[in-house]
Coordinates of C-alpha atoms in Angstrom, one line a residue:
Chain T
M725 CA 16.2 -21.5 -12.1
K726 CA 17.7 -24.2 -9.9
Q727 CA 20.6 -24.5 -7.6
M728 CA 22.6 -27.6 -8.5
N729 CA 25.9 -29.2 -7.4
L730 CA 27.4 -30.2 -10.7
T731 CA 30.4 -32.5 -11.1
I732 CA 33.1 -31.5 -13.6
L733 CA 33.7 -34.2 -16.2
S734 CA 36.5 -32.3 -18.0
N735 CA 38.2 -28.9 -18.1
E736 CA 40.6 -28.4 -21.0
C737 CA 42.4 -25.6 -22.8
I738 CA 41.1 -25.3 -26.4
A739 CA 42.8 -22.1 -27.5
E740 CA 44.8 -19.3 -26.0
D741 CA 43.3 -18.5 -22.6
I742 CA 40.1 -20.3 -23.7
Y743 CA 38.9 -23.3 -21.7
R744 CA 36.1 -25.8 -22.2
M745 CA 34.4 -27.2 -19.0
V746 CA 31.9 -30.1 -19.2
F747 CA 29.6 -30.9 -16.3
E748 CA 27.6 -34.0 -15.6
T749 CA 24.0 -33.0 -15.1
G750 CA 21.9 -36.2 -14.9
E751 CA 19.1 -34.4 -16.6
M752 CA 18.3 -31.8 -19.3
L753 CA 18.8 -28.5 -17.5
V754 CA 18.9 -26.0 -20.4
E755 CA 15.7 -24.5 -22.0
K756 CA 17.2 -22.5 -24.8
P757 CA 20.5 -21.7 -26.4
G758 CA 22.0 -18.4 -25.2
Q759 CA 21.2 -19.1 -21.6
F760 CA 23.9 -19.0 -19.0
I761 CA 24.9 -20.5 -15.6
N762 CA 26.2 -18.7 -12.6
I763 CA 29.1 -20.5 -10.8
K764 CA 30.1 -20.1 -7.1
I765 CA 33.9 -20.3 -6.8
D766 CA 35.5 -20.7 -3.3
G767 CA 37.1 -17.5 -2.1
F768 CA 35.0 -15.2 -4.2
F769 CA 31.8 -13.5 -3.0
L770 CA 29.9 -13.1 -6.3
R771 CA 29.2 -15.9 -8.7
R772 CA 30.7 -16.0 -12.3
P773 CA 28.1 -15.9 -15.1
I774 CA 29.2 -18.0 -18.1
S775 CA 27.2 -18.7 -21.2
I776 CA 26.2 -22.3 -22.1
S777 CA 27.8 -23.6 -25.3
D778 CA 26.3 -27.0 -25.6
W779 CA 24.2 -29.5 -23.6
T780 CA 22.7 -33.0 -23.7
D781 CA 20.3 -34.8 -21.4
N782 CA 23.3 -35.6 -19.2
T783 CA 26.0 -32.9 -19.8
L784 CA 26.4 -29.2 -20.0
T785 CA 29.3 -27.5 -21.6
I786 CA 30.6 -24.0 -21.0
I787 CA 33.5 -22.3 -22.8
Y788 CA 35.2 -19.5 -20.9
K789 CA 38.1 -17.1 -21.3
V790 CA 40.5 -16.5 -18.5
V791 CA 40.1 -12.8 -17.8
G792 CA 40.6 -12.4 -14.0
A793 CA 41.1 -14.0 -10.7
G794 CA 37.9 -16.1 -10.7
T795 CA 38.6 -17.7 -14.1
E796 CA 42.2 -18.2 -13.1
V797 CA 41.0 -20.5 -10.4
M798 CA 38.5 -22.1 -12.7
K799 CA 41.1 -23.1 -15.2
E800 CA 42.9 -25.1 -12.6
M801 CA 39.8 -27.2 -11.7
T802 CA 39.8 -30.8 -12.5
A803 CA 37.4 -33.7 -13.3
G804 CA 35.5 -34.8 -10.2
Q805 CA 35.3 -31.4 -8.6
V806 CA 31.8 -30.3 -7.6
L807 CA 30.6 -26.7 -8.2
D808 CA 27.6 -24.9 -6.9
V809 CA 25.8 -23.6 -9.9
L810 CA 22.6 -21.6 -10.5
L811 CA 20.9 -22.4 -13.8
P812 CA 19.5 -22.0 -16.4
L813 CA 19.5 -18.2 -16.4
G814 CA 18.5 -15.7 -18.9
N815 CA 15.9 -15.7 -21.7
G816 CA 17.9 -17.5 -24.4
F817 CA 17.6 -17.3 -28.2
D818 CA 14.3 -18.1 -29.8
I819 CA 15.0 -19.7 -33.2
M820 CA 11.4 -19.7 -34.4
Q821 CA 11.8 -16.7 -36.7
S822 CA 15.2 -17.6 -38.2
G823 CA 14.1 -18.0 -41.8
E824 CA 15.9 -20.4 -44.1
R825 CA 19.3 -18.8 -43.9
P826 CA 20.1 -17.5 -40.4
L827 CA 23.4 -15.8 -39.8
L828 CA 25.2 -16.6 -36.5
V829 CA 27.9 -14.2 -35.6
G830 CA 30.2 -14.7 -32.7
G831 CA 33.1 -12.5 -31.6
G832 CA 35.8 -14.1 -29.5
V833 CA 34.3 -15.5 -26.3
G834 CA 30.9 -14.6 -27.8
V835 CA 31.2 -17.6 -30.0
P836 CA 30.2 -20.3 -27.5
P837 CA 26.5 -19.6 -27.2
M838 CA 26.3 -19.6 -31.0
F839 CA 27.1 -23.3 -31.0
G840 CA 23.9 -24.1 -29.1
V841 CA 22.0 -21.9 -31.5
A842 CA 23.6 -23.7 -34.5
K843 CA 22.7 -27.1 -33.1
E844 CA 19.1 -26.1 -32.5
L845 CA 18.7 -24.8 -36.0
I846 CA 20.2 -27.9 -37.6
A847 CA 18.0 -30.1 -35.5
A848 CA 15.1 -28.0 -36.9
G849 CA 16.3 -28.6 -40.4
V850 CA 17.8 -25.2 -41.0
K851 CA 21.4 -24.8 -42.1
P852 CA 23.0 -21.7 -40.4
V853 CA 25.8 -19.5 -41.7
V854 CA 28.4 -19.0 -39.0
V855 CA 30.8 -16.1 -38.9
M856 CA 33.4 -16.1 -36.2
G857 CA 35.7 -13.2 -35.4
F858 CA 39.1 -13.5 -33.6
N859 CA 42.2 -11.4 -33.3
E860 CA 44.6 -14.1 -34.4
E861 CA 44.9 -17.8 -35.3
S862 CA 46.0 -18.9 -31.7
Q863 CA 42.6 -17.7 -30.4
I864 CA 40.4 -19.6 -32.8
F865 CA 38.2 -22.3 -31.3
L866 CA 35.0 -24.3 -32.2
A867 CA 35.4 -23.8 -36.0
E868 CA 35.7 -27.5 -36.5
D869 CA 32.8 -28.3 -34.2
F870 CA 30.5 -26.0 -36.2
E871 CA 31.6 -27.7 -39.4
A872 CA 31.1 -31.1 -37.9
I873 CA 27.4 -30.4 -37.2
G874 CA 27.0 -29.1 -40.8
A875 CA 27.1 -25.3 -40.5
E876 CA 28.7 -23.1 -43.1
V877 CA 31.6 -21.5 -41.4
H878 CA 33.4 -18.2 -42.1
I879 CA 36.3 -16.8 -40.1
A880 CA 37.6 -13.3 -39.8
T881 CA 40.9 -12.5 -38.0
A882 CA 42.1 -9.0 -37.2
D883 CA 45.6 -9.9 -38.3
G884 CA 44.5 -11.9 -41.4
S885 CA 46.3 -15.1 -40.2
V886 CA 43.1 -17.1 -41.0
G887 CA 40.2 -16.4 -43.2
T888 CA 39.2 -12.9 -44.1
K889 CA 41.5 -10.1 -42.7
G890 CA 39.4 -7.7 -40.7
F891 CA 36.2 -7.9 -38.6
V892 CA 33.2 -10.1 -38.8
T893 CA 31.4 -7.3 -40.7
D894 CA 34.0 -7.6 -43.5
V895 CA 32.6 -11.1 -44.1
V896 CA 29.0 -10.4 -43.3
K897 CA 28.7 -7.5 -45.9
D898 CA 29.0 -10.0 -48.7
L899 CA 26.6 -12.6 -47.4
E900 CA 22.8 -13.0 -47.8
Y901 CA 20.8 -14.1 -44.8
T902 CA 17.3 -14.0 -43.3
S903 CA 18.1 -13.3 -39.7
I904 CA 20.9 -12.6 -37.2
F905 CA 21.8 -14.3 -34.0
T906 CA 24.9 -12.8 -32.4
C907 CA 27.0 -12.5 -29.3
G908 CA 30.3 -10.6 -28.9
P909 CA 31.8 -7.3 -27.8
L910 CA 29.6 -4.3 -27.9
P911 CA 31.4 -2.6 -30.8
M912 CA 30.9 -5.7 -32.8
L913 CA 27.2 -5.9 -32.1
R914 CA 26.8 -2.2 -33.0
A915 CA 28.8 -2.6 -36.2
L916 CA 26.6 -5.6 -37.2
D917 CA 23.5 -3.7 -36.5
S918 CA 24.8 -0.9 -38.8
C919 CA 25.7 -3.2 -41.7
A920 CA 22.6 -5.4 -41.6
P921 CA 19.6 -4.4 -43.8
A922 CA 16.9 -2.8 -41.6
E923 CA 14.3 -5.5 -42.4
I924 CA 16.4 -8.4 -41.2
P925 CA 15.3 -9.6 -37.7
G926 CA 18.0 -10.0 -35.2
W927 CA 18.7 -11.2 -31.7
F928 CA 21.7 -9.8 -29.9
S929 CA 23.2 -11.2 -26.7
F930 CA 24.7 -8.6 -24.3
E931 CA 27.2 -8.9 -21.6
E932 CA 27.1 -6.8 -18.5
R933 CA 28.6 -6.8 -14.9
M934 CA 26.0 -8.7 -12.8
G935 CA 25.3 -9.0 -9.1
C936 CA 22.9 -11.9 -8.7
G937 CA 22.3 -13.1 -12.3
F938 CA 18.7 -13.9 -11.6
G939 CA 16.9 -10.5 -11.6
A940 CA 16.9 -9.4 -8.0
C941 CA 19.6 -6.7 -7.6
M942 CA 19.1 -4.5 -10.7
G943 CA 22.9 -4.4 -11.1
C944 CA 22.8 -5.0 -14.9
S945 CA 19.8 -3.0 -16.0
C946 CA 19.7 -1.3 -19.4
K947 CA 17.3 1.0 -21.2
T948 CA 15.4 -0.4 -24.2
K949 CA 12.7 0.9 -26.5
Y950 CA 10.3 -1.3 -24.5
G951 CA 11.4 0.0 -21.1
N952 CA 14.1 -0.9 -18.6
K953 CA 15.4 -4.5 -18.8
R954 CA 17.7 -6.6 -16.7
I955 CA 20.4 -8.2 -18.9
C956 CA 20.5 -11.2 -16.6
K957 CA 16.7 -12.0 -16.4
D958 CA 15.0 -10.2 -19.3
G959 CA 18.1 -10.7 -21.5
P960 CA 20.9 -11.3 -22.1
I961 CA 19.3 -11.5 -25.6
L962 CA 17.5 -8.4 -26.8
E963 CA 15.5 -8.2 -30.0
R964 CA 17.1 -5.9 -32.6
G965 CA 14.1 -3.6 -32.7
E966 CA 14.2 -2.8 -29.0
I967 CA 17.9 -2.0 -28.6
I968 CA 19.0 1.6 -27.9
W969 CA 22.6 1.7 -29.3
Chain F
M980 CA 9.8 -27.0 20.2
V981 CA 11.6 -23.7 20.1
D982 CA 9.8 -20.4 19.7
M983 CA 11.0 -18.2 16.8
K984 CA 8.1 -15.7 17.0
V985 CA 8.9 -12.0 17.5
N986 CA 6.8 -8.9 17.5
L987 CA 8.1 -6.0 15.5
C988 CA 6.3 -2.7 16.2
G989 CA 3.1 -4.5 17.1
I990 CA 3.1 -6.9 14.1
K991 CA 3.6 -10.5 15.0
M992 CA 6.2 -12.4 12.9
D993 CA 6.6 -16.2 12.7
N994 CA 10.3 -15.6 12.8
P995 CA 12.7 -12.6 12.7
V996 CA 14.2 -13.3 9.3
M997 CA 13.5 -10.8 6.6
A998 CA 15.2 -10.2 3.3
A999 CA 16.6 -6.7 2.9
S1000 CA 15.4 -4.1 0.5
G1001 CA 17.2 -4.1 -2.9
T1002 CA 18.3 -7.7 -2.6
F1003 CA 14.9 -9.4 -3.0
G1004 CA 13.1 -7.3 -5.7
Y1005 CA 9.3 -7.6 -5.1
G1006 CA 9.8 -11.3 -4.2
K1007 CA 9.0 -12.8 -7.6
E1008 CA 12.4 -14.2 -8.4
F1009 CA 12.7 -16.0 -5.1
A1010 CA 9.1 -17.3 -5.1
E1011 CA 10.1 -19.3 -8.2
L1012 CA 12.5 -21.2 -5.9
Y1013 CA 10.6 -21.7 -2.7
D1014 CA 7.5 -20.6 -0.8
I1015 CA 8.5 -17.2 0.5
N1016 CA 5.7 -17.3 3.1
M1017 CA 8.2 -19.0 5.3
L1018 CA 10.0 -15.7 5.8
G1019 CA 9.2 -13.5 8.7
S1020 CA 8.7 -10.9 6.0
F1021 CA 10.8 -9.0 3.5
S1022 CA 11.4 -5.4 2.7
F1023 CA 10.7 -4.6 -1.0
K1024 CA 12.8 -2.7 -3.4
G1025 CA 13.2 0.9 -2.5
T1026 CA 10.4 2.8 -4.0
T1027 CA 10.3 6.5 -4.9
L1028 CA 7.6 8.9 -6.0
E1029 CA 8.8 8.9 -9.7
P1030 CA 10.3 6.0 -11.6
R1031 CA 14.1 5.9 -11.5
F1032 CA 16.5 4.1 -13.8
G1033 CA 19.3 4.5 -11.3
N1034 CA 23.0 5.1 -12.0
P1035 CA 25.2 4.3 -15.0
L1036 CA 26.7 0.9 -15.4
P1037 CA 28.9 -0.8 -14.2
R1038 CA 27.1 -0.5 -10.9
I1039 CA 28.2 -3.7 -9.2
A1040 CA 31.7 -4.8 -8.3
E1041 CA 33.0 -7.6 -6.2
C1042 CA 35.5 -7.1 -3.4
E1043 CA 36.9 -9.2 -0.6
A1044 CA 34.1 -10.7 1.5
G1045 CA 31.4 -8.6 -0.2
L1046 CA 30.4 -6.3 -3.0
I1047 CA 30.0 -2.7 -3.9
N1048 CA 26.9 -1.5 -5.5
S1049 CA 25.7 1.8 -6.8
I1050 CA 22.3 0.8 -8.3
G1051 CA 20.8 4.2 -7.4
L1052 CA 17.3 3.1 -6.4
Q1053 CA 16.1 1.8 -9.8
N1054 CA 12.3 1.3 -9.4
P1055 CA 9.2 1.8 -11.4
G1056 CA 7.8 4.5 -9.1
V1057 CA 5.2 4.2 -6.3
D1058 CA 2.1 4.3 -8.5
D1059 CA 3.4 1.5 -10.7
V1060 CA 4.4 -0.5 -7.6
I1061 CA 0.9 -0.1 -6.1
A1062 CA -0.8 -0.9 -9.4
K1063 CA 1.3 -3.8 -10.6
E1064 CA 3.9 -5.1 -8.2
L1065 CA 1.8 -5.3 -5.1
P1066 CA -1.1 -7.2 -6.8
E1067 CA 1.5 -9.6 -8.2
L1068 CA 3.1 -9.9 -4.7
A1069 CA -0.4 -10.7 -3.2
K1070 CA -0.4 -13.9 -5.3
I1071 CA 2.8 -15.2 -3.8
F1072 CA 3.0 -13.7 -0.3
N1073 CA 0.3 -13.5 2.3
K1074 CA 2.1 -11.8 5.2
P1075 CA 2.5 -8.1 5.9
V1076 CA 5.4 -6.9 3.7
M1077 CA 7.8 -4.0 4.6
A1078 CA 7.6 -1.2 2.2
N1079 CA 11.0 0.5 1.7
V1080 CA 10.5 4.1 0.5
G1081 CA 13.0 6.8 -0.6
G1082 CA 12.7 10.5 -1.4
S1083 CA 14.5 13.5 -2.7
S1084 CA 12.9 15.9 -0.3
V1085 CA 11.0 15.8 3.0
E1086 CA 7.8 16.3 1.0
T1087 CA 8.5 13.4 -1.4
Y1088 CA 9.2 11.0 1.5
A1089 CA 5.9 12.1 3.0
E1090 CA 4.0 11.7 -0.3
V1091 CA 5.3 8.2 -1.1
S1092 CA 4.5 7.1 2.4
G1093 CA 1.0 8.6 2.1
K1094 CA 0.4 6.5 -1.0
I1095 CA 1.9 3.3 0.6
D1096 CA -0.3 3.9 3.7
K1097 CA -3.3 2.9 1.7
C1098 CA -1.9 -0.6 0.8
E1099 CA -3.3 -3.2 3.1
Q1100 CA -0.5 -5.6 2.3
V1101 CA 2.1 -3.3 3.8
G1102 CA 2.8 -3.9 7.5
W1103 CA 5.6 -1.4 8.1
I1104 CA 7.1 1.5 6.2
E1105 CA 10.9 1.5 6.1
V1106 CA 12.2 4.9 5.3
N1107 CA 15.5 4.9 3.5
V1108 CA 17.4 8.0 4.6
S1109 CA 20.7 6.2 4.0
C1110 CA 21.2 5.3 0.4
P1111 CA 24.7 6.2 -0.5
N1112 CA 24.0 6.1 -4.2
V1113 CA 21.6 9.0 -4.9
H1114 CA 22.7 12.6 -5.1
D1115 CA 19.3 14.1 -4.5
G1116 CA 18.4 12.6 -1.1
G1117 CA 19.2 9.3 0.5
M1118 CA 22.3 9.4 2.7
A1119 CA 22.3 13.2 2.7
F1120 CA 19.1 12.9 4.8
G1121 CA 20.4 10.3 7.1
T1122 CA 23.6 11.9 8.3
D1123 CA 22.0 15.0 9.8
P1124 CA 19.9 14.5 13.0
G1125 CA 17.7 17.5 12.4
V1126 CA 16.8 16.3 8.9
V1127 CA 16.2 12.7 10.1
Q1128 CA 13.8 14.1 12.7
E1129 CA 12.0 16.2 10.1
V1130 CA 11.7 13.3 7.6
T1131 CA 10.4 11.0 10.3
E1132 CA 7.8 13.6 11.5
A1133 CA 6.6 14.2 7.9
V1134 CA 6.3 10.5 7.2
K1135 CA 4.5 9.8 10.5
A1136 CA 2.0 12.6 9.7
N1137 CA 1.1 10.7 6.5
T1138 CA 0.6 7.2 7.8
T1139 CA -0.8 5.1 10.6
K1140 CA 1.5 2.2 9.8
P1141 CA 4.6 1.7 11.9
V1142 CA 7.5 3.7 10.6
I1143 CA 11.0 2.3 10.7
I1144 CA 13.9 4.6 9.8
K1145 CA 16.7 2.9 8.0
L1146 CA 20.0 4.3 9.1
S1147 CA 23.3 4.9 7.5
P1148 CA 26.5 3.6 9.1
N1149 CA 28.4 6.5 7.4
V1150 CA 28.1 8.8 10.4
T1151 CA 30.3 9.6 13.4
D1152 CA 27.6 8.9 15.9
I1153 CA 24.8 6.6 14.9
V1154 CA 23.1 6.9 18.3
S1155 CA 22.4 10.6 17.8
I1156 CA 20.8 9.8 14.5
A1157 CA 18.7 7.0 16.0
Q1158 CA 17.6 9.4 18.8
A1159 CA 16.6 12.0 16.2
A1160 CA 14.4 9.4 14.6
E1161 CA 13.0 8.6 18.0
R1162 CA 12.2 12.2 18.7
G1163 CA 10.5 12.4 15.3
G1164 CA 8.1 9.7 16.4
A1165 CA 9.7 6.7 14.6
D1166 CA 8.3 3.3 15.7
G1167 CA 11.7 1.6 15.0
V1168 CA 15.0 1.8 13.3
S1169 CA 16.7 -0.5 10.9
L1170 CA 20.5 -0.6 10.6
I1171 CA 22.9 -0.7 8.9
N1172 CA 22.6 0.3 5.3
T1173 CA 25.7 -0.1 3.2
M1174 CA 29.0 1.5 4.0
L1175 CA 30.4 3.9 1.5
G1176 CA 33.2 2.1 -0.4
M1177 CA 35.3 2.2 -3.6
G1178 CA 37.3 -0.2 -5.7
I1179 CA 39.8 0.7 -8.4
N1180 CA 40.5 -1.4 -11.5
L1181 CA 44.2 -1.9 -11.8
K1182 CA 44.1 -2.3 -15.5
T1183 CA 42.3 1.0 -16.2
G1184 CA 43.5 2.8 -13.1
K1185 CA 40.0 4.1 -12.5
P1186 CA 37.2 3.3 -10.1
V1187 CA 35.4 0.1 -11.0
I1188 CA 32.0 1.6 -10.4
A1189 CA 30.8 4.1 -12.9
N1190 CA 29.5 6.3 -10.1
K1191 CA 33.0 6.0 -8.5
M1192 CA 31.7 5.3 -5.0
G1193 CA 29.2 2.7 -3.9
G1194 CA 27.7 0.9 -1.0
F1195 CA 29.8 -1.9 0.4
S1196 CA 27.9 -4.8 1.9
G1197 CA 28.5 -8.5 2.6
P1198 CA 29.9 -10.5 5.6
A1199 CA 32.8 -8.1 6.1
I1200 CA 30.4 -5.5 7.6
F1201 CA 28.8 -7.8 10.1
P1202 CA 30.9 -6.7 13.1
V1203 CA 30.2 -3.1 12.3
A1204 CA 26.5 -3.8 12.2
V1205 CA 26.5 -5.7 15.5
R1206 CA 28.4 -2.8 17.1
M1207 CA 26.0 -0.2 15.9
V1208 CA 22.9 -2.2 16.8
Y1209 CA 24.4 -2.7 20.3
Q1210 CA 24.9 1.1 20.6
V1211 CA 21.5 2.1 19.3
Y1212 CA 19.9 -0.5 21.7
E1213 CA 21.6 1.3 24.6
G1214 CA 20.8 4.8 23.3
T1215 CA 17.2 4.5 22.4
G1216 CA 14.1 2.6 23.4
L1217 CA 13.2 1.7 19.8
P1218 CA 12.9 -1.7 18.4
I1219 CA 15.7 -2.4 16.0
V1220 CA 15.9 -4.4 12.7
G1221 CA 19.5 -5.6 12.5
I1222 CA 21.1 -5.6 9.0
G1223 CA 24.6 -6.1 7.7
G1224 CA 26.5 -9.1 6.5
I1225 CA 24.1 -11.7 8.0
Q1226 CA 24.6 -15.1 6.4
T1227 CA 23.9 -17.7 9.1
A1228 CA 21.5 -18.6 11.9
E1229 CA 24.4 -17.9 14.3
N1230 CA 24.7 -14.4 12.9
V1231 CA 20.9 -13.9 13.5
I1232 CA 21.3 -14.9 17.2
E1233 CA 24.3 -12.6 17.6
M1234 CA 22.5 -9.7 16.1
M1235 CA 19.5 -10.3 18.3
M1236 CA 21.7 -10.5 21.4
A1237 CA 23.1 -7.1 20.4
G1238 CA 19.6 -5.7 20.4
A1239 CA 17.8 -6.5 17.2
T1240 CA 14.1 -7.6 17.3
A1241 CA 14.2 -8.8 13.7
I1242 CA 17.0 -9.0 11.2
Q1243 CA 17.4 -8.6 7.4
V1244 CA 19.6 -10.6 5.1
G1245 CA 21.0 -8.6 2.2
A1246 CA 24.0 -9.3 0.0
A1247 CA 23.9 -13.0 0.8
N1248 CA 20.6 -13.3 -1.1
L1249 CA 22.4 -12.3 -4.3
V1250 CA 24.9 -15.1 -4.0
D1251 CA 22.7 -17.9 -2.6
P1252 CA 19.0 -17.2 -3.2
Y1253 CA 18.2 -19.8 -0.6
T1254 CA 20.0 -18.0 2.3
C1255 CA 16.9 -16.9 4.1
K1256 CA 15.3 -20.3 3.8
N1257 CA 18.4 -22.0 5.0
I1258 CA 18.7 -19.7 8.0
I1259 CA 15.1 -20.2 9.0
E1260 CA 15.5 -24.0 8.7
Q1261 CA 18.7 -24.0 10.7
L1262 CA 17.6 -21.6 13.5
P1263 CA 15.9 -24.3 15.7
A1264 CA 19.0 -26.5 15.8
V1265 CA 21.3 -23.5 16.5
M1266 CA 18.9 -22.3 19.2
D1267 CA 18.9 -25.7 20.8
K1268 CA 22.7 -25.7 20.7
Y1269 CA 22.8 -22.5 22.8
G1270 CA 19.9 -23.4 25.0
I1271 CA 17.6 -20.8 23.6
D1272 CA 13.9 -21.6 23.9
S1273 CA 12.5 -18.4 22.6
L1274 CA 14.1 -15.9 20.2
S1275 CA 12.3 -13.0 21.6
S1276 CA 13.9 -13.6 25.0
I1277 CA 17.4 -13.0 23.7
I1278 CA 16.8 -9.6 22.3
G1279 CA 19.4 -7.3 23.8
G1280 CA 20.7 -10.1 26.0
A1281 CA 24.3 -9.0 25.5
H1282 CA 23.7 -5.8 27.5

């Protein structure tokens, strides 16, 4: 973990209430896909933890949803502004055991970290199957980006406006895959676990209210089969076999 | 060259800056960022006889100028702390550490302290009689002078280390509580723990924290802490560790002028993990600015 002052290169709306912010980093700051950054915003006491979507040796991209007062301020930020950021945080996804046909499932604002996973897999010569779930067409983002890097993309919308009508599990039940990497709302993670064959390995990214984001305050602890874990430091990614649903 | 050294209950410290219990874990996360030996010391995560998971989530919420927490003393239990955490700590920290202990009865406070007493790394035992987030102990102990005296006596009987009683601000008269600790034989007091607070989520119409109430901390509580340190300095002869909303070197000096011998930084560590380091580095310049040669000379100077 480092504390950095990062300059915003761009901050744009890419779907309903969804924004993409790109920072200039000057160096490679991310270790694994699925890690997150914790941003200090003037006027707010605690930082805002946001997952990393993409990165290069000179940039870092986050995609966030406007859900409260902090993200309301973030969406108004412009290129050139400098933000105090702690990063990289969290354990990240380990793609080593993906097998030849990994399944990447993102629900809503859980989609962004899946992009980093897809890029890593493709760089390793593995083509992932991506399933994205949204409520409706206006909320869809990143689908073209996944296709552009060569992933197989499936979309589920609750209202049926695009792709399969229903939830991600309505798509996943007809697919064959060797592993699961996922991030999204808790009910989605739970449903995925229920529908996936028991022998399939999986890595599930969890969201929780955090204090510090780096393991000091115990604000985001959860119980696992391997003992108590801090979502921010020992997670946010838990291995399927250790999760207590 | 300014002198930042202080002496807390017979233990010399290079400077008065400590990290507060519950905001610094057992030091590991911060040692990844900087050499934590530059600290005066720190008070490790509140430790109880048995392991505790703590309260249901969410147990952290932001508010204006601070946060509300109801962690509920999550810790691996004293035996695990002694067997695993302290040996790990020895690799990264070579100064006496402050052991923060909690209990659910007078006996358990005494028993945990007895176990900690055997740890050479531990300089002081800080007794948490003020946690607002546990139902079976904590603040219930710290709001009754008779019980505070009893806990203090029981802990003192089980250790030769200096005993510092950590006080709750959620009382009508903090001086009477501090005096009870003094009667019980305490070597010092630390104050203040968090203030009982609550936040309500406008969308759900319910308290933000699963446990409903939690401890409010952050810069907003600094004036309350200064006032209580000032009062306790007048009302007892005990050395005081000043805690509550400290974020800057100026805050440290103010707290010491009110009567603190040492200080602890709490909530600020969670937002900026370099806060203690920055304060220590800025103290000499701020001392210069106010013509202070020696920090120990300003303790209680406001009286």
